[in-house]
PDB file of C-alpha atoms in Angstrom:
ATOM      1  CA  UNK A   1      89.059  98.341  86.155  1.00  0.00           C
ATOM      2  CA  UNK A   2      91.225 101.286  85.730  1.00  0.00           C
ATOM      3  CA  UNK A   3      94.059 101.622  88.653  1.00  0.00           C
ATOM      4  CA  UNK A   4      96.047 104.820  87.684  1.00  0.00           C
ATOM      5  CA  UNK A   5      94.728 108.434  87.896  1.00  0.00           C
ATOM      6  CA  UNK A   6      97.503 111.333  88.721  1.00  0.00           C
ATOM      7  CA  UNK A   7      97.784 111.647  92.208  1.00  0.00           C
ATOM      8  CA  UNK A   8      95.663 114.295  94.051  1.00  0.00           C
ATOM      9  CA  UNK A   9      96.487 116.870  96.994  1.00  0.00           C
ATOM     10  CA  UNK A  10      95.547 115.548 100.269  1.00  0.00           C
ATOM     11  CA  UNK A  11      92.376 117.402 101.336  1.00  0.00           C
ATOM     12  CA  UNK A  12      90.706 117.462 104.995  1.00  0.00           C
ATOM     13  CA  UNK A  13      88.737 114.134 105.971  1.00  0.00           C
ATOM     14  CA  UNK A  14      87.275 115.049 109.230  1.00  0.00           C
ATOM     15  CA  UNK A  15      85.808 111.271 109.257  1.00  0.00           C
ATOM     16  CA  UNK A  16      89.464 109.828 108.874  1.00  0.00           C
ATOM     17  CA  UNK A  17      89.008 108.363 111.946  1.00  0.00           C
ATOM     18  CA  UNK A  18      85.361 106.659 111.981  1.00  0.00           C
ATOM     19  CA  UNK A  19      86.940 105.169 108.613  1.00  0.00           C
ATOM     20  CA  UNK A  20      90.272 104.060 109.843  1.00  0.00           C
ATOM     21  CA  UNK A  21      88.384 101.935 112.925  1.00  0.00           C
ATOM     22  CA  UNK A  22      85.452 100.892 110.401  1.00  0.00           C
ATOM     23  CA  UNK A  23      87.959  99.358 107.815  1.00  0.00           C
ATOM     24  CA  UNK A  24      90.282  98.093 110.439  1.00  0.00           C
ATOM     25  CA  UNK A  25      87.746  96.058 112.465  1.00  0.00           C
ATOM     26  CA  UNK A  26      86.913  94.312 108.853  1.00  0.00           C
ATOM     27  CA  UNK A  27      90.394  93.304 108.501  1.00  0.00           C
ATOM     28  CA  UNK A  28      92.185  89.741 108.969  1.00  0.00           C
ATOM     29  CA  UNK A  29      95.281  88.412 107.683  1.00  0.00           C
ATOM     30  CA  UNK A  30      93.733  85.717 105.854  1.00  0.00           C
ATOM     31  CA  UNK A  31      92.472  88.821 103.325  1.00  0.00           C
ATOM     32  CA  UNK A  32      96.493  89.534 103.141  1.00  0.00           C
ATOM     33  CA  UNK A  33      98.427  87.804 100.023  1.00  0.00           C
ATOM     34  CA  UNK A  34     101.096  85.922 102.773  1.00  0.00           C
ATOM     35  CA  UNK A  35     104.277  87.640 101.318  1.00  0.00           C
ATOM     36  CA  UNK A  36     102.909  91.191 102.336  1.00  0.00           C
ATOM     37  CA  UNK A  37     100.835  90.031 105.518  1.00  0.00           C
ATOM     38  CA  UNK A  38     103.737  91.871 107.471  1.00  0.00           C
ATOM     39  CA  UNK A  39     103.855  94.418 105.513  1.00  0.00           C
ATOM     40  CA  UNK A  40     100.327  95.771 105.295  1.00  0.00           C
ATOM     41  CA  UNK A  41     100.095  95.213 109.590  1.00  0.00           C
ATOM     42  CA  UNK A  42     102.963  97.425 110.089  1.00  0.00           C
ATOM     43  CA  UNK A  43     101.169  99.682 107.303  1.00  0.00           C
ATOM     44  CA  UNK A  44      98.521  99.633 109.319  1.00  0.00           C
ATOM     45  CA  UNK A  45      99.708 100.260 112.543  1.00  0.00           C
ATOM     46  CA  UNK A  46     100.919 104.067 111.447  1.00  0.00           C
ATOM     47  CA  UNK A  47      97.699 106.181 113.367  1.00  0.00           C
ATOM     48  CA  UNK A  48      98.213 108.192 109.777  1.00  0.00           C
ATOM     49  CA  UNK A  49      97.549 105.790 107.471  1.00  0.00           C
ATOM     50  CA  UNK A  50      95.302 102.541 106.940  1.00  0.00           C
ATOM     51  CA  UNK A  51      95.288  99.873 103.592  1.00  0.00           C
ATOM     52  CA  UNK A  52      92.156  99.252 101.300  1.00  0.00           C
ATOM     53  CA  UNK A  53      93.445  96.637  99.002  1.00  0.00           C
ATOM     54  CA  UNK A  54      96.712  95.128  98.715  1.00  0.00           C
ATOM     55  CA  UNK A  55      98.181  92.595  95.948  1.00  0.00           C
ATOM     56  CA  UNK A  56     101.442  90.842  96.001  1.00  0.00           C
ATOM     57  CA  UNK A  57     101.814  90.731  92.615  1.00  0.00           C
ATOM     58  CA  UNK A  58     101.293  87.135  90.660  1.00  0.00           C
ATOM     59  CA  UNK A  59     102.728  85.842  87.805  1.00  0.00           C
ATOM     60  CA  UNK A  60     100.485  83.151  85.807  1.00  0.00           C
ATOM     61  CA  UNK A  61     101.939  80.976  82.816  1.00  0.00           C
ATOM     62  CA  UNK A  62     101.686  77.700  81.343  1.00  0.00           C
ATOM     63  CA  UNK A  63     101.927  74.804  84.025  1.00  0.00           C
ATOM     64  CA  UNK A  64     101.500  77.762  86.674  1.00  0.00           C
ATOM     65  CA  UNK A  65      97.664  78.948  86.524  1.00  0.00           C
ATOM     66  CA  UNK A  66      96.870  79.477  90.508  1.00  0.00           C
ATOM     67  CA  UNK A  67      95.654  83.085  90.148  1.00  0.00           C
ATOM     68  CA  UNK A  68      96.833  83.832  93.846  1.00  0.00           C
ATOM     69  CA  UNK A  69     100.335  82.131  93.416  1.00  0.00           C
ATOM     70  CA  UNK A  70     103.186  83.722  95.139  1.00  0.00           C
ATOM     71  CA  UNK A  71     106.196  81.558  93.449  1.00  0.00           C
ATOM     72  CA  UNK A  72     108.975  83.027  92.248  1.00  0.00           C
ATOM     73  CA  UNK A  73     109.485  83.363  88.736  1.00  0.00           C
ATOM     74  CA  UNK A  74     111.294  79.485  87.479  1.00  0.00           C
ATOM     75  CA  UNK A  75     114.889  80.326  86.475  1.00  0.00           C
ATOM     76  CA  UNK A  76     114.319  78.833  83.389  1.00  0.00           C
ATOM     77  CA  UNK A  77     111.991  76.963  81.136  1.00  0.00           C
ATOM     78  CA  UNK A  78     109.248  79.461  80.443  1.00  0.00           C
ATOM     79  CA  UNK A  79     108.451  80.183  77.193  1.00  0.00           C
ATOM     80  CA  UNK A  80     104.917  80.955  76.884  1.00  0.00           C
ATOM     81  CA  UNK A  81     103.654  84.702  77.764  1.00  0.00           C
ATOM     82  CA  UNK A  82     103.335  85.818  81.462  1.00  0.00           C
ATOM     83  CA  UNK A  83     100.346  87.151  83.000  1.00  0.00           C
ATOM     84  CA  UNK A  84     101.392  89.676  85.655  1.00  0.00           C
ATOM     85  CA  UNK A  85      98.564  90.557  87.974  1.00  0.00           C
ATOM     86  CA  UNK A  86      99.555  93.768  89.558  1.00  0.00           C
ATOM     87  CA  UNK A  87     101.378  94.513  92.246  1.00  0.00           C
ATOM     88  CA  UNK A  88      99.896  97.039  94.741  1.00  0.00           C
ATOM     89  CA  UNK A  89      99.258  98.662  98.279  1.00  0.00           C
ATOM     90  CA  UNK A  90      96.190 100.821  98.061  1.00  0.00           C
ATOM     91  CA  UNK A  91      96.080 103.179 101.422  1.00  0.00           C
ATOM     92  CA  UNK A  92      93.957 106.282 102.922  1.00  0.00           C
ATOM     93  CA  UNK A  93      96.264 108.816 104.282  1.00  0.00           C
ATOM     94  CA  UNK A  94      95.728 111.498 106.962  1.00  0.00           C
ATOM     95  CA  UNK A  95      95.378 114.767 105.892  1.00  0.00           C
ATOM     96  CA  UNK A  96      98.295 116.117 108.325  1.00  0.00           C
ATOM     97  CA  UNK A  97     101.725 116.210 108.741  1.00  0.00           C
ATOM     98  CA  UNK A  98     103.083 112.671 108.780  1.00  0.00           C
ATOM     99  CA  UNK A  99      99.980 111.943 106.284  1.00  0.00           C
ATOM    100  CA  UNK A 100     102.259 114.070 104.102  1.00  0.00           C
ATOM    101  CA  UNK A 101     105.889 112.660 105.010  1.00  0.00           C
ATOM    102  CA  UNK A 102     104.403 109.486 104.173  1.00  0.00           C
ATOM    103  CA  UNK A 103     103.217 110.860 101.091  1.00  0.00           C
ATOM    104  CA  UNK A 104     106.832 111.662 100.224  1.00  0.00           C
ATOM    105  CA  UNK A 105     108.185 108.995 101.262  1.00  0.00           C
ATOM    106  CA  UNK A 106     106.034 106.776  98.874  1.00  0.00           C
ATOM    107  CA  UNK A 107     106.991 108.875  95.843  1.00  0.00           C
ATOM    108  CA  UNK A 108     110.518 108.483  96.319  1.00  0.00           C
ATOM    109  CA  UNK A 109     109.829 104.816  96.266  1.00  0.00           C
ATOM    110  CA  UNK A 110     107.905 105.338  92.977  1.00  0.00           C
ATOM    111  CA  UNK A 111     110.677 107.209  91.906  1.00  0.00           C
ATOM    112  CA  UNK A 112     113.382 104.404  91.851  1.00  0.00           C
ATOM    113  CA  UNK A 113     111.824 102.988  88.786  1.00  0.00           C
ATOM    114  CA  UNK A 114     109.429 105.257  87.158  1.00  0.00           C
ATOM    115  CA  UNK A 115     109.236 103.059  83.732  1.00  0.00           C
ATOM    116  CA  UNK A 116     107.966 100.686  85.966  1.00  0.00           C
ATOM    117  CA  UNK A 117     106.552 102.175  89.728  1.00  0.00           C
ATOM    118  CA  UNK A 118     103.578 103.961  89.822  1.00  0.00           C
ATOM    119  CA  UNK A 119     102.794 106.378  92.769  1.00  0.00           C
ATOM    120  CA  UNK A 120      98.764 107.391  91.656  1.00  0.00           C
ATOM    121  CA  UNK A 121      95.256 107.545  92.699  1.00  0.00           C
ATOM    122  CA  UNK A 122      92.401 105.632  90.867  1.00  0.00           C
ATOM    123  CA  UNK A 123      89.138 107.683  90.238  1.00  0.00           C
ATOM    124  CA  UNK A 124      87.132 105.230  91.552  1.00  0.00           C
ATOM    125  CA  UNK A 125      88.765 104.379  94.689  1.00  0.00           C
ATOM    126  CA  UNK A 126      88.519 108.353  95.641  1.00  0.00           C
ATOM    127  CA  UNK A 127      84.813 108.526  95.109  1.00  0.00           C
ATOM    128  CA  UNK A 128      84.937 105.871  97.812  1.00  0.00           C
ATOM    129  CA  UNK A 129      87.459 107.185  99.905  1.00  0.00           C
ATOM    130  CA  UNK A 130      89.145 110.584 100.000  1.00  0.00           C
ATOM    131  CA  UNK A 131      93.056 110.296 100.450  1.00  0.00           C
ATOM    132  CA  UNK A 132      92.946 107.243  98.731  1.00  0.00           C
ATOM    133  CA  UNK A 133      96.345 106.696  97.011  1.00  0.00           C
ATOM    134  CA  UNK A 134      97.995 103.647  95.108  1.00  0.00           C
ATOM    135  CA  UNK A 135     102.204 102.522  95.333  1.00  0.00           C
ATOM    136  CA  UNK A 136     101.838 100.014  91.959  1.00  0.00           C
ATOM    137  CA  UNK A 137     104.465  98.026  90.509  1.00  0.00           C
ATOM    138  CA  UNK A 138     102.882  97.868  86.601  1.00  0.00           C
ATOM    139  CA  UNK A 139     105.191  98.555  83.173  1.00  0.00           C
ATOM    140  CA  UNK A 140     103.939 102.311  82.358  1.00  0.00           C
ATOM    141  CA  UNK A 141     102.745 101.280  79.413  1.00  0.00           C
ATOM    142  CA  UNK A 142     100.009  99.019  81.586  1.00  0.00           C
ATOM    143  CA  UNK A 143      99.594 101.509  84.306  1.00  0.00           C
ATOM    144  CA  UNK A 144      95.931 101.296  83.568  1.00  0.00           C
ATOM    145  CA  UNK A 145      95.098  97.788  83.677  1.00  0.00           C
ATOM    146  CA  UNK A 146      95.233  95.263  86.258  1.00  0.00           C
ATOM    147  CA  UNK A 147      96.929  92.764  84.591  1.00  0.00           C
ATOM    148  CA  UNK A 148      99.504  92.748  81.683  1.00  0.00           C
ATOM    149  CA  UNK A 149     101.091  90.299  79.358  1.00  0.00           C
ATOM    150  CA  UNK A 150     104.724  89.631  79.591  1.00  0.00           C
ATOM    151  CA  UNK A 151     107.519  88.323  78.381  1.00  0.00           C
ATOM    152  CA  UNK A 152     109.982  86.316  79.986  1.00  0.00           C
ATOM    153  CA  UNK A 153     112.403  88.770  80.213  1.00  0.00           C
ATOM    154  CA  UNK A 154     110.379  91.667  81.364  1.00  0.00           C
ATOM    155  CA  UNK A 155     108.689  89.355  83.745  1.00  0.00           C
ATOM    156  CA  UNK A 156     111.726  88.749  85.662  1.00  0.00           C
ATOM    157  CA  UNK A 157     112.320  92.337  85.553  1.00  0.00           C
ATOM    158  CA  UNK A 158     108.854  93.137  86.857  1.00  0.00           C
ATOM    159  CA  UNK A 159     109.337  90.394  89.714  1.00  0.00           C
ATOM    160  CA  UNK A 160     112.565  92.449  90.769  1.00  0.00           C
ATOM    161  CA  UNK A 161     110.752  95.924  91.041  1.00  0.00           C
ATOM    162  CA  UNK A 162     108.074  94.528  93.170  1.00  0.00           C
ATOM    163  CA  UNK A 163     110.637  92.809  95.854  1.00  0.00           C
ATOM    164  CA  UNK A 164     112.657  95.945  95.283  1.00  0.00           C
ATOM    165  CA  UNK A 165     109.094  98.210  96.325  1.00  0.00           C
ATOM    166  CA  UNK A 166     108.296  95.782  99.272  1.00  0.00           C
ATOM    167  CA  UNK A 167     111.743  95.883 100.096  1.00  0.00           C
ATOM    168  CA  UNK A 168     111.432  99.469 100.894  1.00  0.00           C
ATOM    169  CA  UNK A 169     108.267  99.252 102.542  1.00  0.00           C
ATOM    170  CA  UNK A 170     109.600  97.529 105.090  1.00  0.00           C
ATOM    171  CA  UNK A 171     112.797  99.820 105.426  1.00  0.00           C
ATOM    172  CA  UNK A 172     110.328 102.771 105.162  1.00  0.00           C
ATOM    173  CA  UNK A 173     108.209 100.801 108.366  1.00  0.00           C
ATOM    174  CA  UNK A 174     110.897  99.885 110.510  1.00  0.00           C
TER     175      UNK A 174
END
């Protein structure tokens, strides 16, 4: 499944609303990977703003293969390749004014690490939902994928980004 398209301009949604109220009253935590439960709430408690998908961000390797764990990385003692699954908040924004602050406030997030921080739309995500727009953690070169295949090294790496982006997310909520 392809995640990154270039982002688009926010157009006018004049259903925002009916869709914000439909996709919240689908909603539970227990969708929510547990590190980011807080984080996509307070997401969607902006009026200007509501998730669609969200993933933490897991790291699979030899003696680790729970597709949904949220461990950090071992310190040491991995040697096999890393499967990252990507890390992302996928949200509908309001076509207004603090739709757009938001907007800018998730591309100076992107920009802290733009070798590895994707700010984006996917294609098919918009034919589902206008506004629809992407903050990914993903090495550029992967952008496109869900997953990638690490190394050690770059894993770690990868594992700081993301805490660094959720990190923000919560400044950026309050």
């Amino acid at each position: 499944m392809e995640t990154y398209t270039l982002p688009k301009e926010l157009v006018e949604n004049p259903d925002y609303g009916v869709q914000r109220r439909k996709i919240m009253a689908g909603l539970s935590d227990g969708m929510i990977d547990g590190p980011i439960i807080d984080i996509v709430n307070g997401v969607n408690r902006l009026p200007h703003c509501f998730t669609l998908q969200s993933c933490y961000g897991h790291f699979l390797y030899s003696g680790q293969n729970d597709p949904f764990n949220t461990d950090p990385l071992p310190v040491t003692g991995v040697t096999s390749r890393i499967q990252y699954k990507i890390a992302y908040i996928a949200l509908c924004i309001e076509y207004n004014a603090s739709g757009k602050r938001l907007m800018a406030d998730l591309q100076d997030i992107a920009a802290v690490d733009t070798a590895n921080i994707q700010f984006c739309c996917a294609e098919w995500f918009w034919k589902r939902q206008v506004n629809s727009y992407a903050l990914q953690v993903e090495p550029d070169r992967y952008k496109c994928e869900d997953t990638a295949t690490l190394d050690y090294a770059e894993a770690v790496h990868i594992e700081s980004v993301r805490n660094e982006v959720y990190d923000r997310l919560k400044d950026l909520l309050g």
